Tab-separated table of C-alpha atoms in Angstrom:
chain	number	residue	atom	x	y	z
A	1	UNK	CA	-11.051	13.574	3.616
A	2	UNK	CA	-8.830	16.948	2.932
A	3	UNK	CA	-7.547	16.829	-0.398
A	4	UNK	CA	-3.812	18.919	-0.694
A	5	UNK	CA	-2.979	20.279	-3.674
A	6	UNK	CA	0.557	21.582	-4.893
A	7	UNK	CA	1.488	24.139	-7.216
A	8	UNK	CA	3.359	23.709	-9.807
A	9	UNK	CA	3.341	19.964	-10.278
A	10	UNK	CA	6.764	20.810	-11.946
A	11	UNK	CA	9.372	23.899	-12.052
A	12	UNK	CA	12.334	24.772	-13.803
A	13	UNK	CA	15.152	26.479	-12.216
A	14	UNK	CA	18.707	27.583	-12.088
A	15	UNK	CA	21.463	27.206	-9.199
A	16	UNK	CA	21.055	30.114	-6.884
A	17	UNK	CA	17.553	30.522	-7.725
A	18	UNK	CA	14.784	31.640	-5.399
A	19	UNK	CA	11.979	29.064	-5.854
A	20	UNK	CA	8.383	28.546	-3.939
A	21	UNK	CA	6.282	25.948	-3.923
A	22	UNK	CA	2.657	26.418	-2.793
A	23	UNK	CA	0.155	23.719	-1.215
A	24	UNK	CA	-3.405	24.349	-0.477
A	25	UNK	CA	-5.450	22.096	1.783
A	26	UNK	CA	-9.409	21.562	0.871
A	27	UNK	CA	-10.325	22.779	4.280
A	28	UNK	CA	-8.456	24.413	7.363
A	29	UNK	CA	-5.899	22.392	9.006
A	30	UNK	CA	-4.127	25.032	11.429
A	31	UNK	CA	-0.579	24.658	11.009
A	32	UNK	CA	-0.460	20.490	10.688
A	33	UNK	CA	1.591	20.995	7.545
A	34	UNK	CA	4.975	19.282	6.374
A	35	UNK	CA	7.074	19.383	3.617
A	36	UNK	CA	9.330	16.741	2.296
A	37	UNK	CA	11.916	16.063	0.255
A	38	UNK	CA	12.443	12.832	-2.208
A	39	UNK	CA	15.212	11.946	-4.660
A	40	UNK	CA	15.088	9.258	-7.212
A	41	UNK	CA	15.295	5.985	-5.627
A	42	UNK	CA	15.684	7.207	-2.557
A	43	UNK	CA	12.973	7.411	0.874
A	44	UNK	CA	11.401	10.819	1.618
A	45	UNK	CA	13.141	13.326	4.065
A	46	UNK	CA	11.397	15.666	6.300
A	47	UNK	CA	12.520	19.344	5.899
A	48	UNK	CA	10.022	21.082	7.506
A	49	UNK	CA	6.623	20.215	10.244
A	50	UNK	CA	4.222	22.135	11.831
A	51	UNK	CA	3.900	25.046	8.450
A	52	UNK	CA	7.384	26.576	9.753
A	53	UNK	CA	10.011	24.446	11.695
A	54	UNK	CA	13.202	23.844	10.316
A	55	UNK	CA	14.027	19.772	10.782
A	56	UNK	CA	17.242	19.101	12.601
A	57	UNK	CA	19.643	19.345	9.992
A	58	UNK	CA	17.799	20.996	7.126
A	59	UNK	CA	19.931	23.826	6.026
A	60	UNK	CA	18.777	27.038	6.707
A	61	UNK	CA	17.576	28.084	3.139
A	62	UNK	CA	14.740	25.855	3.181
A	63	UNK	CA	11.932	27.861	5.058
A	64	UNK	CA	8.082	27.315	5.750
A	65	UNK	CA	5.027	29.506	5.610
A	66	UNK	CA	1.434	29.686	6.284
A	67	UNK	CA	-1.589	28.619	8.123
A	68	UNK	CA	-5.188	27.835	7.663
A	69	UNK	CA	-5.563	26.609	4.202
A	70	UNK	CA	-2.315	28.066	2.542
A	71	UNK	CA	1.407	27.128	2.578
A	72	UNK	CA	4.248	27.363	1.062
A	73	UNK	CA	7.516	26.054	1.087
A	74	UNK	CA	10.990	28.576	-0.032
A	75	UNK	CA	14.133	27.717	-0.975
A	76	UNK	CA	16.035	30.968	-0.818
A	77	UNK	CA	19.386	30.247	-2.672
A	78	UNK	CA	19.050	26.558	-5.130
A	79	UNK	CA	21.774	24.154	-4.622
A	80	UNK	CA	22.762	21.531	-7.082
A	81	UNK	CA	21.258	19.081	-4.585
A	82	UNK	CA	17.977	20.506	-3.966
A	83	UNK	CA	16.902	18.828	-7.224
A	84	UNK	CA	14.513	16.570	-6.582
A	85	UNK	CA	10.512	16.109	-5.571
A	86	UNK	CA	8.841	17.806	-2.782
A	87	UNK	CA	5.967	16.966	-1.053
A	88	UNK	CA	3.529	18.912	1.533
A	89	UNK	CA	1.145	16.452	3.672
A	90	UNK	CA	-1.201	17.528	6.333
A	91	UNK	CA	-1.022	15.483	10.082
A	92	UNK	CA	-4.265	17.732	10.910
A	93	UNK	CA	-6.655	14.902	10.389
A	94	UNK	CA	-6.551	11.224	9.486
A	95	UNK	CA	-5.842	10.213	6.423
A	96	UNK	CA	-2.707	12.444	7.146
A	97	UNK	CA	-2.783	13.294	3.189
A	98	UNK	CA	-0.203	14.447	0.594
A	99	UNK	CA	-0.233	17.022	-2.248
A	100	UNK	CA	0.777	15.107	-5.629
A	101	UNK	CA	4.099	16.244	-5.545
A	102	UNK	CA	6.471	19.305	-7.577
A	103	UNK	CA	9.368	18.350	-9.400
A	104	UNK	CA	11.890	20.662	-8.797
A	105	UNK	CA	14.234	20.433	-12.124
A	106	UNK	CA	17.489	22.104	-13.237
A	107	UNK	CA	16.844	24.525	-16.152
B	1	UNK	CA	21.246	6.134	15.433
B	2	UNK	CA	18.077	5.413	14.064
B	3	UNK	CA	16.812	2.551	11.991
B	4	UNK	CA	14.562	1.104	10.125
B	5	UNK	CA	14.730	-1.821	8.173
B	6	UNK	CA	11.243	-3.341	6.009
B	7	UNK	CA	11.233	-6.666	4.807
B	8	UNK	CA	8.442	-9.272	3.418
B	9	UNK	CA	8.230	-7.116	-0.075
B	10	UNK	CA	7.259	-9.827	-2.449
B	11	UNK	CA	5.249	-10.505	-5.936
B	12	UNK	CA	2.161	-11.596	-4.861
B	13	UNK	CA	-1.128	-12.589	-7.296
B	14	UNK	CA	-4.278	-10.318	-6.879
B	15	UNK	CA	-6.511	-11.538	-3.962
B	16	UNK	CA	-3.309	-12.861	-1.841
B	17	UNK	CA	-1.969	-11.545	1.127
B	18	UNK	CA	1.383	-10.809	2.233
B	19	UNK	CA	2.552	-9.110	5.597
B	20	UNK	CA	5.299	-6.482	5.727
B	21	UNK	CA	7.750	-6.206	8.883
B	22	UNK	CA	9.460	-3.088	10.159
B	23	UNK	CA	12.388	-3.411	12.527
B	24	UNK	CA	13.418	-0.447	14.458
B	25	UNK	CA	15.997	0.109	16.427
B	26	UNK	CA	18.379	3.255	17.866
B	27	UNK	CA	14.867	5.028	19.691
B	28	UNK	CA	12.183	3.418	22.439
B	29	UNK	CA	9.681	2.209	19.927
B	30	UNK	CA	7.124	1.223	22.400
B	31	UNK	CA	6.474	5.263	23.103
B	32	UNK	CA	6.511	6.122	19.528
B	33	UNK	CA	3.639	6.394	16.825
B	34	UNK	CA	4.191	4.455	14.077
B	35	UNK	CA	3.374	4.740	10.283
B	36	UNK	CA	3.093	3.109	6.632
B	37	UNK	CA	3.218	5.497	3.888
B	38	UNK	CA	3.344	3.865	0.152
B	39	UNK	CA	4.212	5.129	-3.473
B	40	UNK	CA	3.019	3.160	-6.447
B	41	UNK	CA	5.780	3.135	-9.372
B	42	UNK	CA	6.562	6.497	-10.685
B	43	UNK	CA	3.848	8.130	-8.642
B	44	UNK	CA	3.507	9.976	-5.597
B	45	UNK	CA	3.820	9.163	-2.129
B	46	UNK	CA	0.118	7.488	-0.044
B	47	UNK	CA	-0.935	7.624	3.576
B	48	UNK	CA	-1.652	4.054	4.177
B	49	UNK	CA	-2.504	4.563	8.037
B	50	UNK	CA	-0.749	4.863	11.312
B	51	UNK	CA	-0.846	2.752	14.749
B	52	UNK	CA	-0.179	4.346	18.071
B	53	UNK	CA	1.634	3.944	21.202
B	54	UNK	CA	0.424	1.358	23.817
B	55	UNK	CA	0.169	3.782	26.468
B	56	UNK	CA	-1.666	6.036	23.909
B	57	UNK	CA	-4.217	3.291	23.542
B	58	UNK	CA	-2.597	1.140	20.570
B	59	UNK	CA	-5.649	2.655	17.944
B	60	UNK	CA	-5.275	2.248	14.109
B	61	UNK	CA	-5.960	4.535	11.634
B	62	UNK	CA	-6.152	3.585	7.698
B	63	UNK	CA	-6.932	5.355	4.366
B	64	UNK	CA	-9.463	4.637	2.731
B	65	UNK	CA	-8.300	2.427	-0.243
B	66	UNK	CA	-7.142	0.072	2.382
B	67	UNK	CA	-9.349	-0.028	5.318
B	68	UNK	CA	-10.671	-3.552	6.115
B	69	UNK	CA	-7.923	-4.793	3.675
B	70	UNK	CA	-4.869	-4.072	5.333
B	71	UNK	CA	-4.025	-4.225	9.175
B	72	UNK	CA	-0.898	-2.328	11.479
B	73	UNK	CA	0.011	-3.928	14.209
B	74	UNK	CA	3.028	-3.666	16.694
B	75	UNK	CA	5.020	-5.695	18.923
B	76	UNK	CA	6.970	-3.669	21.407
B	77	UNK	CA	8.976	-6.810	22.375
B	78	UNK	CA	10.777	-7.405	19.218
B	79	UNK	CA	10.818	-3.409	18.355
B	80	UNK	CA	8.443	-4.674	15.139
B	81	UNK	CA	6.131	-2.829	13.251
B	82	UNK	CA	4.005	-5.315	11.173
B	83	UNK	CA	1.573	-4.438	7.955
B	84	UNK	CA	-0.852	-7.331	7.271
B	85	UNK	CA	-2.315	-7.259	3.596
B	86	UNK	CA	-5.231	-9.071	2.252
B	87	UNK	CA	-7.420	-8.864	-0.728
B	88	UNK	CA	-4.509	-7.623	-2.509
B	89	UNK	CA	-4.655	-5.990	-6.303
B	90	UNK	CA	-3.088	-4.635	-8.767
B	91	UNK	CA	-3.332	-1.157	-7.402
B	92	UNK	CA	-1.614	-2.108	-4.417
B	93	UNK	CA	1.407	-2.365	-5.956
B	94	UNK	CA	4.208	0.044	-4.524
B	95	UNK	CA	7.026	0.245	-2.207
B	96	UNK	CA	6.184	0.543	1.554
B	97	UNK	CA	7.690	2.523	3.619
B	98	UNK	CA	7.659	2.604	7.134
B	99	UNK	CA	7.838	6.129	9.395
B	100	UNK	CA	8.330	6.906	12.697
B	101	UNK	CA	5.654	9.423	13.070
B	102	UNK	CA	6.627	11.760	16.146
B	103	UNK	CA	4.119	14.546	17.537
B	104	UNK	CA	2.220	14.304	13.537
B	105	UNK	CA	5.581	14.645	11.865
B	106	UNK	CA	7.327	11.756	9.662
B	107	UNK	CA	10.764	12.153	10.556
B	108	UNK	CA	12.268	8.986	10.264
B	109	UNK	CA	11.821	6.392	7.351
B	110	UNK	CA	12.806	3.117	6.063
B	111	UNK	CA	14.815	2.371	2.832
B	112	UNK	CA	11.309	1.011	1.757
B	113	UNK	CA	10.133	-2.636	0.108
B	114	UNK	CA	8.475	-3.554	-3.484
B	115	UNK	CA	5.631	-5.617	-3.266
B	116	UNK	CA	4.129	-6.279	-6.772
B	117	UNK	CA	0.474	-7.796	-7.366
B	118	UNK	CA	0.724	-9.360	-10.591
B	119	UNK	CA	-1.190	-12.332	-12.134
């Protein structure tokens, strides 16, 4: 099975911020990667498939990058409500893994 | 609009079994992949497997922890996506989600449902 791992498992930032968020995959899995979003309580959202492409109505400062066995996800400008826990998962390969998960927190 | 809606969540005691239902609605969900992804309390989200579409040959696929356990089925009739547990313990415990999963992207999901394994 590929194993996906995140880093940082947590971060500390400030509104306006320019954060990334790196996942690495235990073996190559092109550009199968996603990234999604979860707030407390709430379901998971997808922000971004296939390493780079912007879901349908994921504002524009959340971006996507990489290929092989390294990605990572940017958030160019940090909103109030981009506080929360993202997570990357790989559809290369069944099981369609994810990392463990970065808590994005407000410094 | 798009919806999903899981039900049967439930406290159930370890070796019981307990099947989940999905209802869909707002999209054809006899031409799309389907998928149940879990997340055991305060940790991170699990692949639990995924069942195709009928006219891409119906196949299952399951993680690990749950294969020969658990088993996804569909009925395209009642726009239904079912999760049958068995065998259950204590590390099944989580809420269930359900996913659309389009072209090997999650892009829709359910509000989710608790099902606890506890003696």
């Amino acid at each position: 099975d590929i194993q996906m791992t995140q880093s940082p498992s947590s971060l500390s930032a400030s509104v306006g911020d320019r954060v990334t968020i790196t996942c690495r995959a235990s073996q190559t899995i092109s550009s199968y990667l996603n990234w999604y979003q979860q707030k407390p309580g709430k379901a998971p959202n997808l922000l971004i498939y296939a390493a780079s492409s912007l879901q349908s109505g994921v504002p524009s400062r959340f971006s996507g990058s990489g290929s092989g066995t390294d990605f990572t996800l940017t958030i160019s400008s940090l909103q109030p409500e981009d506080f929360a826990t993202y997570y990357c998962q790989q559809s290369y390969i069944t099981p369609h893994s994810f990392g463990q998960g970065t808590k994005l927190e407000i410094k | 609009e798009v919806q999903l809606v899981e039900s049967g969540g439930d406290l159930v005691k370890p070796g019981g079994s307990l099947r989940l239902s999905c209802a869909a609605s707002g999209f054809t969900f006899s031409n799309v992949w389907m998928s149940w992804v879990r997340q055991a309390p305060g940790k991170g989200l699990e692949w639990v497997g995924r069942i195709k579409s009928k006219n891409d040959g119906g196949t299952t696929d399951y993680a690990a922890p749950v294969k020969g356990r658990f088993t996804i089925s569909r009925d395209d009739s009642k726009n239904t996506l079912y999760l049958q547990m068995n065998s259950l313990t204590t590390e099944d415990t989580a809420v269930y989600y359900c996913t659309t999963d389009n072209y090997r992207r999650l892009d829709y999901w359910g509000q989710g449902t608790l099902v606890t394994v506890s003696s």
